[in-house]
Coordinates of N, CA, C and O in Angstrom, one line a residue:
X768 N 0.8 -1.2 0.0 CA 0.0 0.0 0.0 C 0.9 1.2 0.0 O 1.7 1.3 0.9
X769 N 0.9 2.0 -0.7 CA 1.5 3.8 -1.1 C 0.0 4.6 -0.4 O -1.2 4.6 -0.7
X770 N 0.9 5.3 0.9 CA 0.2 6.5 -0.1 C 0.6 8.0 -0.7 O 1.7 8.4 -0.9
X771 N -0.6 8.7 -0.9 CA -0.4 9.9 -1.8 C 0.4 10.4 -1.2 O 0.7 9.9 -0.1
X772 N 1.0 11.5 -1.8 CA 1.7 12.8 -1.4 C 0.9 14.2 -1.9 O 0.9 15.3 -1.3
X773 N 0.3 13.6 -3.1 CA -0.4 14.6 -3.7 C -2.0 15.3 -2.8 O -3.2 14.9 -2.9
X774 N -1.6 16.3 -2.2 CA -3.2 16.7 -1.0 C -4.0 17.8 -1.9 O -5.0 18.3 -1.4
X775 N -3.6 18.2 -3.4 CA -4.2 19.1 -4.0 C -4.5 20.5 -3.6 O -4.5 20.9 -2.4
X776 N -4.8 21.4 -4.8 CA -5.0 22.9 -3.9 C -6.9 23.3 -4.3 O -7.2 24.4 -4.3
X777 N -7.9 22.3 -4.6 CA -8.6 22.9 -4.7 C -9.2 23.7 -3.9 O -10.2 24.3 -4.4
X778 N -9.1 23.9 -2.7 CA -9.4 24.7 -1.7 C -9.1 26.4 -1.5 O -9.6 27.3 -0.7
X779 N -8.0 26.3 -2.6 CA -7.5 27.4 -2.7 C -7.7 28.5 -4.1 O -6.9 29.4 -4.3
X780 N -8.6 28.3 -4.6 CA -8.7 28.9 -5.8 C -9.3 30.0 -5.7 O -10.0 30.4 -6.6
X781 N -9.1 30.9 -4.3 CA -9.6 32.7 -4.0 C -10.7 32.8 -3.9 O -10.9 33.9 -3.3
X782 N -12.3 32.1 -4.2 CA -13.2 32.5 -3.9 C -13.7 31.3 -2.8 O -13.3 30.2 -2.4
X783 N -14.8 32.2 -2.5 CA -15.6 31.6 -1.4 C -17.2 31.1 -2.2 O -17.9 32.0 -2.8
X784 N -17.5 29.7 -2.2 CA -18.7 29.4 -2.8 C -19.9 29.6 -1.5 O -20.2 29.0 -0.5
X785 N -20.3 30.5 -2.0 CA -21.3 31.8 -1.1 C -22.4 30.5 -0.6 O -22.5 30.3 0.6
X786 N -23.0 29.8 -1.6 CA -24.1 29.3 -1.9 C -23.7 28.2 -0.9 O -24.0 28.0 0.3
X787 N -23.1 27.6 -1.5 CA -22.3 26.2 -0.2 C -22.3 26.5 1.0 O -22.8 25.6 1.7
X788 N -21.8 27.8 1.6 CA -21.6 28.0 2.8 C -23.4 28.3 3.3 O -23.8 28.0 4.5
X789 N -23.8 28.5 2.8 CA -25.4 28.9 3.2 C -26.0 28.2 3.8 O -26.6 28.2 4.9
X790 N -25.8 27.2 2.6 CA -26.6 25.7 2.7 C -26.6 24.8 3.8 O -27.4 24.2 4.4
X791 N -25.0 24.8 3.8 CA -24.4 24.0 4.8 C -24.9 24.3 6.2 O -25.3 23.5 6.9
X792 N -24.8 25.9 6.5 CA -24.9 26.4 7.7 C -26.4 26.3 8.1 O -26.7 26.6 9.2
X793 N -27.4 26.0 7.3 CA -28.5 26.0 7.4 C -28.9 25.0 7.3 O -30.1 25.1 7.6
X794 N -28.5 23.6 7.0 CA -28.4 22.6 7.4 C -28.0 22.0 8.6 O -28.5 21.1 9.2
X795 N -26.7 22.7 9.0 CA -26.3 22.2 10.1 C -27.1 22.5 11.4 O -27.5 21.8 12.3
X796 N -27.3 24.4 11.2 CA -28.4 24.6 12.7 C -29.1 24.2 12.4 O -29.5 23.7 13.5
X797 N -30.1 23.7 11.2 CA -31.4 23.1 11.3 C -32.0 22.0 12.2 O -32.9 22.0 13.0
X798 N -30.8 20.5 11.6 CA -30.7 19.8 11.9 C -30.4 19.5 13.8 O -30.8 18.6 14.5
X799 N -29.4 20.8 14.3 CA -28.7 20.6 15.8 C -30.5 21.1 16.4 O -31.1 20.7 17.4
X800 N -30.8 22.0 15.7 CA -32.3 22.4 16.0 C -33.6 22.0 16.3 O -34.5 22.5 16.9
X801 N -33.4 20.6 15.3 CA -34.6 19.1 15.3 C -33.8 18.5 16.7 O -34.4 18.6 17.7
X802 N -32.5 18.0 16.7 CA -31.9 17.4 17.5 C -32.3 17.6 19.0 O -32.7 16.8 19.9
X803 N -32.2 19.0 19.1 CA -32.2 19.3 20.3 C -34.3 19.5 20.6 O -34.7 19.3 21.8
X804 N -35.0 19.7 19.9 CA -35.9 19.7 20.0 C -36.7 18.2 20.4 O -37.4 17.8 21.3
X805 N -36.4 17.7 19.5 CA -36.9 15.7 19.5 C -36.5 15.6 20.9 O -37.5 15.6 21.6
X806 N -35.0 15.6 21.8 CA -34.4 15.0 23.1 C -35.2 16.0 24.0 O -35.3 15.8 25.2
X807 N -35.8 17.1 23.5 CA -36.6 17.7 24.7 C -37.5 17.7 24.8 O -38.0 18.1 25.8
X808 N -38.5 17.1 23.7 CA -40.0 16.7 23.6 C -39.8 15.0 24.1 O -40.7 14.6 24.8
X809 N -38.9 14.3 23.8 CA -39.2 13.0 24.9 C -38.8 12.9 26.3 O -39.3 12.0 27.1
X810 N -37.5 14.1 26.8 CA -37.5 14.1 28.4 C -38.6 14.8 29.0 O -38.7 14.8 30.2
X811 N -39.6 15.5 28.0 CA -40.7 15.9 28.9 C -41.9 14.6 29.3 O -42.5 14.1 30.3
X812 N -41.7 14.4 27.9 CA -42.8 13.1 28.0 C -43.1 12.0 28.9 O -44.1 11.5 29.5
X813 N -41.3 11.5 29.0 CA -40.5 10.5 30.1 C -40.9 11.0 31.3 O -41.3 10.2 32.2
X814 N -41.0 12.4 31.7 CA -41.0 13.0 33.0 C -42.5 13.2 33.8 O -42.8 13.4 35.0
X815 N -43.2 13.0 32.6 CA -44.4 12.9 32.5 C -45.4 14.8 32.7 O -46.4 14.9 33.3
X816 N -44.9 15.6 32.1 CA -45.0 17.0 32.1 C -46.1 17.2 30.9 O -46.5 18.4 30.9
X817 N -46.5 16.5 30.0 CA -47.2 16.3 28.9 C -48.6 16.6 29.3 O -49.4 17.3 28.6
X818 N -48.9 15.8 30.6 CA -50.3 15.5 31.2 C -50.5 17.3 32.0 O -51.5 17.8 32.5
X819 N -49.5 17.8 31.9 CA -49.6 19.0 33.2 C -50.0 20.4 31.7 O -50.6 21.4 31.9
X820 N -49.7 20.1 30.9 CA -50.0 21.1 29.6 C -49.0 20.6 28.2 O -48.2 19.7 28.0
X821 N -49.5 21.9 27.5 CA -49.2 21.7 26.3 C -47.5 21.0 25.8 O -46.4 21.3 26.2
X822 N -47.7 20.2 24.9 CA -46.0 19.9 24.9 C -45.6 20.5 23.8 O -44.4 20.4 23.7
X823 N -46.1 21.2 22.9 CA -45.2 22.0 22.0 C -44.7 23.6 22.8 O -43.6 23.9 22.4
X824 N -45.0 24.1 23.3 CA -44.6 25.7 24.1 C -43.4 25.1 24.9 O -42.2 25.4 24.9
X825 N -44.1 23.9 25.8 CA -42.8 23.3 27.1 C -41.2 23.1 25.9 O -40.1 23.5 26.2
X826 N -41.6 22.3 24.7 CA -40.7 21.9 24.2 C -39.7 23.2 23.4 O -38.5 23.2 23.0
X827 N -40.7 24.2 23.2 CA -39.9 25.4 22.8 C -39.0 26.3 23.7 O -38.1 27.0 23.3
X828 N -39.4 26.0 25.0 CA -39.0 27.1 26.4 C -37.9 25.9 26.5 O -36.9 26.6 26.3
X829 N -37.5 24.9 26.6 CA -36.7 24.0 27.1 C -35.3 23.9 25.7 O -34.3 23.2 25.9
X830 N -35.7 24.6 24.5 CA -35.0 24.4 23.3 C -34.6 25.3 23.8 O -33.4 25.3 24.1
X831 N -35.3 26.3 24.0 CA -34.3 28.2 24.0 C -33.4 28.2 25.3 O -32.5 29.0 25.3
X832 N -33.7 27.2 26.7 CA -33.0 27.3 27.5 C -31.6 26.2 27.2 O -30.4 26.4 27.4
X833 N -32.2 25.5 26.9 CA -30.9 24.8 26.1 C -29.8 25.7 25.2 O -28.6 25.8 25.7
X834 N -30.0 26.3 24.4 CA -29.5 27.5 23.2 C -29.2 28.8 24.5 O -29.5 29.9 24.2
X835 N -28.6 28.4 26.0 CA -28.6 29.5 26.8 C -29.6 30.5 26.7 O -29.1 31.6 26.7
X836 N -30.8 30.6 26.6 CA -31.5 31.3 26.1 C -32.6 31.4 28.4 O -32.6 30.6 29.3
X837 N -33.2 32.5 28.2 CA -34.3 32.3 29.6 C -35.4 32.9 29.4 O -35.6 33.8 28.6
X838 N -36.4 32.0 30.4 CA -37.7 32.7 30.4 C -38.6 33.1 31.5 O -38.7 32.4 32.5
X839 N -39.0 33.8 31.4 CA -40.1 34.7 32.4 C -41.2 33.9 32.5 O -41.9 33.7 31.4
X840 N -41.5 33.4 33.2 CA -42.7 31.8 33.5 C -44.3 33.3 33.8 O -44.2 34.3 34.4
X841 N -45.3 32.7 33.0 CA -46.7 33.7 33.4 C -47.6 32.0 33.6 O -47.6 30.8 33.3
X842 N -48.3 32.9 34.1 CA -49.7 32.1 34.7 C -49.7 31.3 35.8 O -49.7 32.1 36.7
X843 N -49.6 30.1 36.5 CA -49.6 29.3 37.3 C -48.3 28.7 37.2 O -48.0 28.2 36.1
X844 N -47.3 28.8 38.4 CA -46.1 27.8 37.9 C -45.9 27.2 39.2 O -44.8 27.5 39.7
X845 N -46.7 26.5 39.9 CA -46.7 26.4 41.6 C -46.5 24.8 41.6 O -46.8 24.0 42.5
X846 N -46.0 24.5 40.3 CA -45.4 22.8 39.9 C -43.8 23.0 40.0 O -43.1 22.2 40.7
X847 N -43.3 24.3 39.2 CA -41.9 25.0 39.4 C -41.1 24.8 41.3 O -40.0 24.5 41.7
X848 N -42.3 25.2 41.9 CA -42.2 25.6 43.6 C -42.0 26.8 43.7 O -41.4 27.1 44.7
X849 N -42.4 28.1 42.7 CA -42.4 29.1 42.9 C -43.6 30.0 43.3 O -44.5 29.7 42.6
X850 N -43.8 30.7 43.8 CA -45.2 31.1 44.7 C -44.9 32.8 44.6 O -43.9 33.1 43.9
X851 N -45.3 33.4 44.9 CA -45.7 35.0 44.9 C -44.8 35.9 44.0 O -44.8 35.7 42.8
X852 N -44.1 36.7 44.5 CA -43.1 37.5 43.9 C -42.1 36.3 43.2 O -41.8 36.4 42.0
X853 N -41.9 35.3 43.8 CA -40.6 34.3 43.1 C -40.8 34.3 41.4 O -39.9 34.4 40.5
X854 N -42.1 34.2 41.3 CA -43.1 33.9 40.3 C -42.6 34.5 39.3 O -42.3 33.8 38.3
X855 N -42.4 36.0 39.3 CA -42.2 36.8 38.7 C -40.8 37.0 37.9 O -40.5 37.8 37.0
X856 N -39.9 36.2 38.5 CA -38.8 35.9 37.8 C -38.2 35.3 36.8 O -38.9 34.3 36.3
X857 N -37.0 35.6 36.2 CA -36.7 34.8 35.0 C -35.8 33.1 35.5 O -34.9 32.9 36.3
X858 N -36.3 32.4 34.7 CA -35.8 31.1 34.7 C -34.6 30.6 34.0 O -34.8 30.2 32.9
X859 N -33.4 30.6 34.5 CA -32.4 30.2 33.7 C -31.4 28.8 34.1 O -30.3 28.7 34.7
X860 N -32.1 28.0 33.6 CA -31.3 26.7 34.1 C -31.1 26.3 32.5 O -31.8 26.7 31.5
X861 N -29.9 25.5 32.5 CA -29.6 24.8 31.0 C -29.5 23.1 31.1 O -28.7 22.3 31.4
X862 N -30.7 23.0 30.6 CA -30.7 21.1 30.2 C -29.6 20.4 29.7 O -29.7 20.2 28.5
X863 N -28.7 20.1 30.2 CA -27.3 19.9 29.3 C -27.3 18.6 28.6 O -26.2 18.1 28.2
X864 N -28.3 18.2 28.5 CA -29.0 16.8 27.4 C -29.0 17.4 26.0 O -28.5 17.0 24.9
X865 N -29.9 18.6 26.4 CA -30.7 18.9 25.1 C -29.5 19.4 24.3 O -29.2 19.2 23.1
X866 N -28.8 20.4 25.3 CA -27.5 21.5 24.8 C -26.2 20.2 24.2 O -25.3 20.6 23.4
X867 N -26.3 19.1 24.5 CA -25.4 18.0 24.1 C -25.8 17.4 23.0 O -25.1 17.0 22.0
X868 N -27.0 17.5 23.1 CA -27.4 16.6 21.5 C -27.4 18.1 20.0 O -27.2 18.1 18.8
X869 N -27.8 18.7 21.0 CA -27.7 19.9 19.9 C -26.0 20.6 18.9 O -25.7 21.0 17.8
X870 N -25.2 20.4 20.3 CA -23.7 20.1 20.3 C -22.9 19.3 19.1 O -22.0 19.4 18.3
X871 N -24.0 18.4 19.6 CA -23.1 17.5 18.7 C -23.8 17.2 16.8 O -23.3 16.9 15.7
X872 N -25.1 17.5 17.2 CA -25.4 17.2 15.8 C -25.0 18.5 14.9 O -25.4 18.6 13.8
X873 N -24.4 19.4 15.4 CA -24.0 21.1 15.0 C -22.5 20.6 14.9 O -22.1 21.5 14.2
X874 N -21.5 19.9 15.1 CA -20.5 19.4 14.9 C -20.4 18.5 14.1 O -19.5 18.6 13.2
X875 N -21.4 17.0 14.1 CA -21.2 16.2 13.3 C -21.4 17.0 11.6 O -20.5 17.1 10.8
X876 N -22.8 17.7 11.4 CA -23.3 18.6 10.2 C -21.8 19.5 9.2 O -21.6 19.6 8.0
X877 N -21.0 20.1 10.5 CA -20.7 21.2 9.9 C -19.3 20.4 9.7 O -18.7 20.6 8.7
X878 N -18.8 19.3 10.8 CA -17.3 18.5 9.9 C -17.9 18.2 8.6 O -17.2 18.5 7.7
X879 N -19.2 17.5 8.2 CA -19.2 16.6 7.3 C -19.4 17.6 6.1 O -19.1 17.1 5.0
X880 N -19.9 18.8 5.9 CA -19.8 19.7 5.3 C -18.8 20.4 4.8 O -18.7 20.9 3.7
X881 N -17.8 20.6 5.7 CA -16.5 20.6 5.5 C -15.5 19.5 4.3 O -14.7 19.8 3.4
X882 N -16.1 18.2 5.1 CA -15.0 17.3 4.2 C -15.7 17.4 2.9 O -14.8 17.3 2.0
X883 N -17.1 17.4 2.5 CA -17.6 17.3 0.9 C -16.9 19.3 0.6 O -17.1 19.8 -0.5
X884 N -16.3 19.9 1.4 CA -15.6 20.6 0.4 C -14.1 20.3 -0.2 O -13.5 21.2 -0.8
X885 N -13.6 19.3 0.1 CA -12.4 19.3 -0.6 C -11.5 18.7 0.4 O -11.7 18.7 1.6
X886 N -10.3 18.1 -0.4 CA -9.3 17.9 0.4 C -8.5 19.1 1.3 O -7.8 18.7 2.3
X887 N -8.4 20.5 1.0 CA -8.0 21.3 1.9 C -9.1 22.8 1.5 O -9.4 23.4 0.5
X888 N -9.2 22.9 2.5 CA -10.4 24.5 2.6 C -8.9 25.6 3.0 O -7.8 25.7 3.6
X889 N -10.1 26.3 2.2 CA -9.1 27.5 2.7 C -9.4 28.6 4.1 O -10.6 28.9 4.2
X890 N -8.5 29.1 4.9 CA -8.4 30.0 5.6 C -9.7 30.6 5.5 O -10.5 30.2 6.4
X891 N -10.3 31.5 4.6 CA -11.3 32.4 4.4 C -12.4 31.6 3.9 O -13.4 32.4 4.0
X892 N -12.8 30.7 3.5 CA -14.0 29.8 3.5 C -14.5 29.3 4.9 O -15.6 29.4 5.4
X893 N -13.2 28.6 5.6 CA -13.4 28.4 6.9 C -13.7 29.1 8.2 O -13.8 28.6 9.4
X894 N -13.8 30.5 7.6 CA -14.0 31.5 8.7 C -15.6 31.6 8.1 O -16.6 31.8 8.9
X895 N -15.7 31.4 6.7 CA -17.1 31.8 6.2 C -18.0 30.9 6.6 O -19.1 31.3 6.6
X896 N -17.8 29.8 7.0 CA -18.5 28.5 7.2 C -18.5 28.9 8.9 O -19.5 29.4 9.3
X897 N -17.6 28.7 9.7 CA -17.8 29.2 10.6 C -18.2 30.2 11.0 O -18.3 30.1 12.3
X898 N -18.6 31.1 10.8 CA -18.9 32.2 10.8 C -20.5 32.3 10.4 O -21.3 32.8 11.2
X899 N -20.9 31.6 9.3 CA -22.6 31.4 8.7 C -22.9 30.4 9.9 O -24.1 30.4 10.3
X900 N -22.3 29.8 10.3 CA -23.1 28.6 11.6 C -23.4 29.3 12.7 O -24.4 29.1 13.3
X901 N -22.4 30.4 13.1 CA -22.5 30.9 14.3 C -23.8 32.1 14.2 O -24.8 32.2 15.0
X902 N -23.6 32.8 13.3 CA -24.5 33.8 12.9 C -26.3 33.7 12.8 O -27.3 34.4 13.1
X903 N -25.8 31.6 12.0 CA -27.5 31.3 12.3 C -28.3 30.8 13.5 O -29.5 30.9 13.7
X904 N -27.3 30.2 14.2 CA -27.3 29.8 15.5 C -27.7 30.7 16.3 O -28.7 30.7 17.0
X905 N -27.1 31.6 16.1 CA -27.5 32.9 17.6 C -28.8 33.8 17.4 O -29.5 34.4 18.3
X906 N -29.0 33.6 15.6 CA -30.4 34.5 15.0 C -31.3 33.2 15.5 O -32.5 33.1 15.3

């Protein structure tokens, strides 16, 4: 068995394929975005929180706290253990399930996107790729 020497320069040919990076990045959060949403619609379910109200809103407050994100609880939250003034505050805990599955399918997406571009990416694509993931992620 040989192997190559030859690692090629298509990576390097000065532009950035605008369209590729788009796609990619919007694939990738999409996907870490189902990820993380699926593991937080079945740890409610498991927990049995389904029966207590709606599971699509629970499953969106538990995505955005995942995504570091908090929320201001209204109406009855006396399941929480919060009672009067407490009530009134913002909720900031992070599910580190949801934030792991999301982690990772946002890594597996954006390596494998990476490698269908070429044997070597360039400096300035890889800021652009990095850069479109981060930008969609936080929008």
């Amino acid at each position: 068995m040989s192997a190559s020497t030859n690692v090629g320069t298509e990576g390097y040919a000065g532009h950035v394929p605008w369209v590729d990076v788009l796609l990619s990045a919007i694939a990738s959060v999409s996907w870490a975005l189902i990820g993380m949403a699926g593991t937080a619609a079945l740890g409610l379910h498991l927990l049995g929180a389904d029966a207590a109200g709606s599971l699509g809103p629970m499953t969106a407050a538990v995505v955005a706290l995942g995504a570091d994100g908090s929320l201001t609880p209204a109406g009855d939250v006396s399941a929480f253990g919060l009672k009067g003034a407490q009530a009134h505050t913002a909720i900031e805990i992070t599910p580190l399930g949801v934030t792991l599955v999301g982690a990772l399918f946002l890594s597996f997406f954006f390596l494998r996107s990476l490698r269908a571009a070429g044997t070597v990416v360039s400096p300035a694509e890889l800021l652009a790729r990095a850069g479109a993931v981060v930008a969609l992620f936080v929008g």
